[in-house]
XYZ file of C-alpha atoms in Angstrom:
151
model
C 8.042 24.920 7.476
C 6.912 21.242 6.683
C 9.969 18.801 6.901
C 8.693 15.539 5.910
C 5.531 13.190 5.581
C 4.857 11.609 8.855
C 1.513 9.728 8.670
C -0.445 7.949 5.582
C -3.816 6.120 6.688
C -4.684 3.215 4.827
C -8.522 2.262 4.751
C -8.936 -1.206 6.069
C -11.654 -3.876 6.821
C -10.317 -5.273 9.801
C -7.912 -3.753 11.697
C -6.513 -6.852 13.379
C -6.071 -8.668 10.008
C -4.413 -5.915 8.086
C -1.912 -5.265 11.399
C -0.933 -9.158 11.054
C -0.641 -8.526 7.121
C 1.167 -5.393 7.252
C 3.336 -7.214 10.303
C 3.943 -11.163 9.152
C 3.564 -10.743 5.442
C 5.077 -7.229 4.461
C 7.519 -6.907 7.779
C 6.733 -3.925 8.786
C 6.791 -3.367 12.587
C 3.620 -2.491 14.939
C 3.702 0.767 16.542
C 0.888 2.049 18.113
C -2.407 0.314 18.959
C -4.854 2.098 21.204
C -8.412 2.646 21.456
C -9.666 6.142 22.052
C -12.865 7.574 24.073
C -15.844 6.818 21.668
C -14.201 3.629 20.207
C -11.861 4.922 17.668
C -8.642 2.819 16.959
C -5.233 4.457 16.327
C -3.274 1.294 14.873
C -0.424 2.443 13.383
C 2.899 0.244 11.443
C 5.994 1.476 10.446
C 8.616 -0.011 7.953
C 12.062 -0.859 9.743
C 13.806 1.125 7.664
C 11.664 4.238 7.701
C 10.191 4.257 11.176
C 9.528 7.982 11.066
C 6.431 7.515 8.682
C 3.512 5.982 10.510
C 1.207 3.967 8.355
C -2.587 4.343 10.232
C -4.523 1.252 9.569
C -8.319 2.458 9.901
C -11.637 1.472 9.403
C -13.806 3.919 7.065
C -16.079 5.970 9.807
C -16.548 9.082 11.049
C -15.952 11.939 10.863
C -16.711 10.733 7.222
C -20.333 11.097 6.317
C -22.058 8.025 5.747
C -22.163 8.348 2.103
C -18.410 8.714 1.765
C -17.865 5.678 4.454
C -20.088 3.440 2.331
C -18.505 4.616 -1.007
C -15.343 3.557 0.461
C -16.573 0.311 1.909
C -17.491 -0.658 -1.496
C -14.385 0.450 -3.366
C -12.423 -1.993 -0.578
C -14.894 -4.921 -1.348
C -14.255 -4.361 -5.075
C -10.550 -4.185 -4.778
C -10.517 -0.387 -6.182
C -8.541 1.536 -3.248
C -5.318 2.821 -3.830
C -2.673 1.995 -0.719
C 0.860 2.445 -0.673
C 3.459 2.460 -3.123
C 6.645 0.526 -1.941
C 10.474 0.336 -3.137
C 12.043 -2.981 -3.199
C 15.881 -3.762 -4.060
C 14.758 -6.835 -6.203
C 10.984 -6.499 -7.584
C 11.020 -10.292 -8.819
C 12.230 -11.821 -5.618
C 9.677 -9.669 -3.598
C 6.971 -10.921 -6.100
C 8.022 -14.715 -5.318
C 8.608 -14.151 -1.858
C 5.033 -12.629 -1.801
C 2.998 -14.826 -3.905
C 4.461 -17.712 -1.713
C 2.816 -15.963 1.062
C -0.407 -15.955 -0.763
C -0.441 -12.478 -1.883
C -2.579 -11.656 -4.465
C -0.727 -9.920 -7.362
C -2.769 -7.997 -9.830
C 0.013 -7.670 -12.544
C 3.895 -9.756 -12.094
C 6.891 -7.474 -12.342
C 7.130 -5.697 -15.616
C 9.729 -3.372 -16.840
C 8.322 0.738 -16.667
C 10.215 4.025 -17.981
C 11.170 4.185 -13.864
C 11.832 0.951 -13.201
C 10.519 -2.713 -12.709
C 6.702 -2.620 -11.063
C 4.558 -5.500 -9.876
C 0.871 -4.651 -8.190
C -0.661 -6.746 -5.517
C -3.574 -5.762 -3.045
C -3.120 -6.068 0.480
C -5.748 -8.237 2.499
C -8.076 -5.533 2.321
C -8.138 -4.892 -1.434
C -5.764 -2.225 -1.496
C -3.501 -1.743 -4.403
C -0.064 -1.836 -3.460
C 2.763 -1.080 -5.952
C 6.032 -2.307 -5.831
C 8.682 -0.638 -7.482
C 12.296 -1.469 -8.111
C 13.409 2.178 -9.459
C 16.049 2.832 -11.834
C 18.531 5.658 -11.655
C 18.147 6.273 -15.161
C 16.101 9.494 -16.691
C 12.580 9.029 -18.328
C 10.324 11.584 -19.975
C 7.006 11.586 -20.972
C 7.441 10.007 -24.153
C 8.705 6.966 -22.674
C 5.297 6.327 -21.335
C 3.875 5.830 -24.931
C 4.468 2.475 -25.430
C 4.369 1.686 -21.508
C 0.752 2.808 -21.362
C -0.397 0.439 -24.382
C 0.933 -2.488 -22.258
C -0.631 -2.023 -19.000
C -3.727 -4.177 -17.864
């Protein structure tokens, strides 16, 4: 049986720069960083509160076909790739802290049916969703007004 999710991959433009961003700016811990045969680099970071989930920072490349690699690189350049959803204790405080560190925000903290949400980009242009979750239940009808307010 599957017991949990252990690895997620985030496509990045530069592994070294992304490793610095995730550790120095977001507060993740460096985990593995090795280069395998053929030059493939396996670089992971983990959040200190969730060390069992490896975030693999990787550059688009084989085994993906060249046309997909080109599309992923275009999406990174355009800031259109999705990255991670990150829970936060205080969305406003996290927004202010990361803004002071130069993080580009697409959307400041905003109320949503599921909590307070802010959207930012990592240094490769991936979207990061910061969510301060609510403990209140919500339904589909709660999103009718919500979608009209989104950027």
